[in-house]
Amino acid sequence: RMASFPVEKRLDDFDVAFQPSLDPLIIKDLASLRFIHNAENVVFLGPPGVGKTHLAVALGYEAVKQGFRVYYANASQLIERLMKANRENKLEEKIKALTKFHLLIIDEMGYLPFTSEGAHCFFQLISRRYEKSSTIFTSNKSFGEWGEIFGDHVIAAAVLDRILHHCTTLNIKGDSYRLKERRRQGLIP
Ligand code: ADP
Ligand code: MG
């Protein structure tokens, strides 16, 4: 079941009105977890502080509550683990272990670029989950910039092709919520 989320966040605590670029109906549909039943993906794109991790973790929490097995990982940490397994000739095993989760949350795609070995391992993971189980991704980079994350436009295109085939993408365009909080506290004008 469990998932070692980095923070505790709930959908009820998310102020949808603060982000006009988000359609409340889409959030409601995601909250129904229909996307997990259908083995579809979700991608949250946007600059820092707009609530990508909050929404990803909150959906993960709902999924755990409904009995789904959920695994949270930061993208860089996940790649590290996959590469370590690869070097120990255990990549297959590692990927198989990850297929046990109905929902995988891969947070912060794009803060650190992948090595070519990392990109290769990641592609294998995504191929294996394709049309079988759901993954939520968050990224500060637009899809056009994912080639830079993978350091290889061909692999990036192959990964995106699979991710986006059955996917809800939310482009969050608003202000950082952190900034708003600090403004409210009078810490900045
Ligand atoms: P990101 O992952 O996009 O950088 P986070 O999800 O970490 O941003 O959000 C930053 C902080 O602001 C977190 O504490 C989060 O709970 C809060 N937050 C962001 N957006 C909202 C929102 N619309 N309503 C309530 N809290 C929010
Ligand atoms: Mg985040």
XYZ file of C-alpha atoms and ligand atoms in Angstrom:
217
model
C 0.000 0.000 0.000
C 2.349 2.606 1.251
C 4.404 5.033 -0.392
C 6.746 7.178 1.726
C 5.466 10.480 0.425
C 7.898 13.366 1.014
C 5.098 15.537 2.391
C 1.533 15.003 3.534
C -0.836 16.727 1.154
C -4.565 16.342 0.619
C -6.815 17.313 -2.261
C -9.127 19.067 0.215
C -6.298 21.419 1.155
C -5.666 22.398 -2.443
C -7.127 25.780 -3.396
C -8.133 25.211 -7.021
C -9.344 28.805 -7.327
C -5.782 30.022 -6.792
C -4.747 28.441 -10.114
C -7.219 29.587 -12.804
C -5.280 27.530 -15.366
C -6.561 24.389 -13.631
C -9.984 23.074 -14.594
C -11.751 22.008 -11.347
C -13.657 19.361 -13.322
C -10.427 17.725 -14.427
C -9.158 17.689 -10.830
C -12.459 16.114 -9.792
C -12.132 13.483 -12.483
C -8.571 12.693 -11.387
C -9.789 12.423 -7.780
C -12.188 9.681 -8.895
C -9.040 7.643 -9.708
C -10.622 6.541 -12.961
C -7.175 7.084 -14.496
C -5.726 4.321 -12.308
C -8.505 1.901 -13.222
C -7.756 2.675 -16.877
C -3.948 2.492 -16.508
C -3.648 6.072 -17.755
C -0.973 8.621 -16.921
C -1.082 12.142 -15.529
C 1.512 14.850 -16.104
C 1.699 18.069 -14.094
C 3.802 20.716 -15.814
C 4.685 24.145 -14.501
C 7.169 26.378 -12.718
C 8.176 25.858 -9.056
C 5.591 26.349 -6.326
C 2.401 25.955 -8.378
C 1.312 22.753 -6.604
C 2.612 19.936 -8.809
C 3.969 17.852 -5.931
C 0.938 18.702 -3.790
C -1.488 17.350 -6.404
C 0.636 14.295 -7.212
C 1.012 13.308 -3.546
C -2.648 14.072 -2.767
C -3.782 11.777 -5.604
C -1.338 9.171 -4.314
C -2.901 9.437 -0.875
C -6.400 8.951 -2.313
C -5.141 5.906 -4.189
C -3.619 4.382 -1.031
C -6.910 5.013 0.773
C -8.710 3.061 -1.927
C -6.344 0.136 -1.594
C -4.032 0.758 -4.527
C -0.320 0.143 -4.181
C 1.492 3.418 -4.699
C 5.182 4.211 -5.010
C 6.586 7.732 -4.824
C 10.040 8.593 -6.111
C 11.939 11.666 -7.058
C 13.080 11.250 -10.694
C 16.798 11.548 -9.920
C 16.621 9.062 -7.061
C 14.638 6.640 -9.182
C 17.186 6.833 -11.999
C 20.003 6.287 -9.490
C 18.271 3.152 -8.220
C 17.641 1.875 -11.738
C 21.279 2.463 -12.756
C 22.543 0.741 -9.628
C 20.333 -2.254 -10.433
C 21.525 -2.172 -14.041
C 25.174 -2.373 -12.944
C 24.349 -5.297 -10.680
C 22.590 -7.003 -13.577
C 19.302 -6.617 -11.732
C 17.498 -4.024 -13.840
C 14.938 -6.560 -14.987
C 14.240 -7.551 -11.382
C 14.000 -3.946 -10.250
C 11.578 -3.012 -13.021
C 9.519 -6.090 -12.283
C 9.324 -5.062 -8.624
C 8.071 -1.646 -9.704
C 5.336 -3.193 -11.869
C 3.661 -4.347 -8.652
C 2.535 -0.781 -8.018
C -0.747 0.382 -9.521
C 0.476 3.955 -9.327
C 4.011 5.234 -9.611
C 4.647 8.913 -8.890
C 7.777 10.304 -10.518
C 8.336 13.778 -9.150
C 10.637 16.505 -10.484
C 11.468 15.281 -13.949
C 13.973 17.728 -15.333
C 15.753 19.257 -12.384
C 18.757 17.073 -13.184
C 19.496 15.665 -16.643
C 19.822 11.894 -17.009
C 22.979 10.188 -18.179
C 22.577 8.045 -21.272
C 22.561 4.923 -19.083
C 19.887 6.545 -16.905
C 17.763 7.464 -19.929
C 18.039 3.897 -21.234
C 16.927 2.420 -17.878
C 14.077 4.911 -17.650
C 12.843 3.992 -21.122
C 12.702 0.337 -20.114
C 10.654 1.177 -17.033
C 8.180 3.289 -19.023
C 7.864 0.671 -21.768
C 7.058 -1.965 -19.190
C 4.351 0.098 -17.487
C 2.809 1.236 -20.773
C -0.925 0.397 -20.859
C -0.565 -1.764 -17.724
C -0.353 0.713 -14.848
C -0.493 4.420 -14.132
C 2.275 6.906 -13.611
C 2.037 10.516 -12.467
C 4.907 12.747 -13.589
C 5.716 16.257 -12.503
C 8.104 18.508 -14.368
C 9.219 22.111 -14.578
C 10.117 21.509 -18.222
C 7.743 21.538 -21.195
C 7.592 18.375 -23.309
C 9.683 20.135 -25.951
C 12.478 20.389 -23.385
C 12.362 16.730 -22.344
C 14.991 15.941 -24.961
C 17.438 17.882 -22.781
C 16.452 15.883 -19.694
C 17.175 12.631 -21.503
C 20.200 14.044 -23.296
C 18.829 12.218 -26.320
C 15.902 13.385 -28.449
C 15.196 9.921 -29.864
C 14.770 8.306 -26.429
C 12.817 11.324 -25.172
C 10.422 11.022 -28.138
C 9.998 7.275 -27.554
C 9.305 7.820 -23.839
C 6.863 10.681 -24.492
C 5.069 8.660 -27.170
C 4.253 5.994 -24.601
C 3.488 8.353 -21.727
C 1.180 10.593 -23.756
C -0.803 7.889 -25.547
C -3.228 7.644 -22.599
C -2.604 10.727 -20.541
C -4.065 13.794 -18.887
C -1.642 16.706 -18.994
C -2.183 19.725 -16.771
C -0.215 22.817 -17.589
C -0.206 24.945 -14.463
C 0.616 28.482 -15.453
C -0.078 30.580 -12.367
C 1.991 32.095 -9.601
C 3.933 30.241 -6.970
C 1.759 29.502 -3.953
C 4.824 29.811 -1.725
C 5.196 33.423 -2.824
C 1.556 34.111 -2.040
C 1.995 32.681 1.473
C 5.048 34.829 2.128
C 3.176 37.870 0.828
C 0.286 37.121 3.147
C 2.687 36.897 6.073
C 4.064 40.283 5.094
C 7.535 38.892 4.481
C 7.649 40.371 0.996
C 5.666 43.227 -0.556
P 5.704 22.396 -6.955
O 5.836 20.930 -6.745
O 4.893 22.767 -8.153
O 7.019 23.118 -6.936
P 4.374 22.294 -4.400
O 3.314 21.315 -4.691
O 5.530 21.821 -3.611
O 4.882 22.999 -5.744
O 3.701 23.553 -3.682
C 4.437 24.465 -2.891
C 3.714 24.706 -1.571
O 2.518 25.428 -1.803
C 3.289 23.427 -0.898
O 3.337 23.624 0.504
C 1.850 23.229 -1.354
O 1.086 22.494 -0.417
C 1.363 24.651 -1.463
N 0.410 24.866 -2.538
C 0.688 25.011 -3.849
N -0.404 25.290 -4.559
C -1.434 25.294 -3.681
C -2.849 25.534 -3.804
N -3.415 25.846 -4.986
N -3.602 25.455 -2.676
C -3.033 25.159 -1.486
N -1.705 24.947 -1.295
C -0.908 25.019 -2.381
Mg 7.539 19.786 -6.458
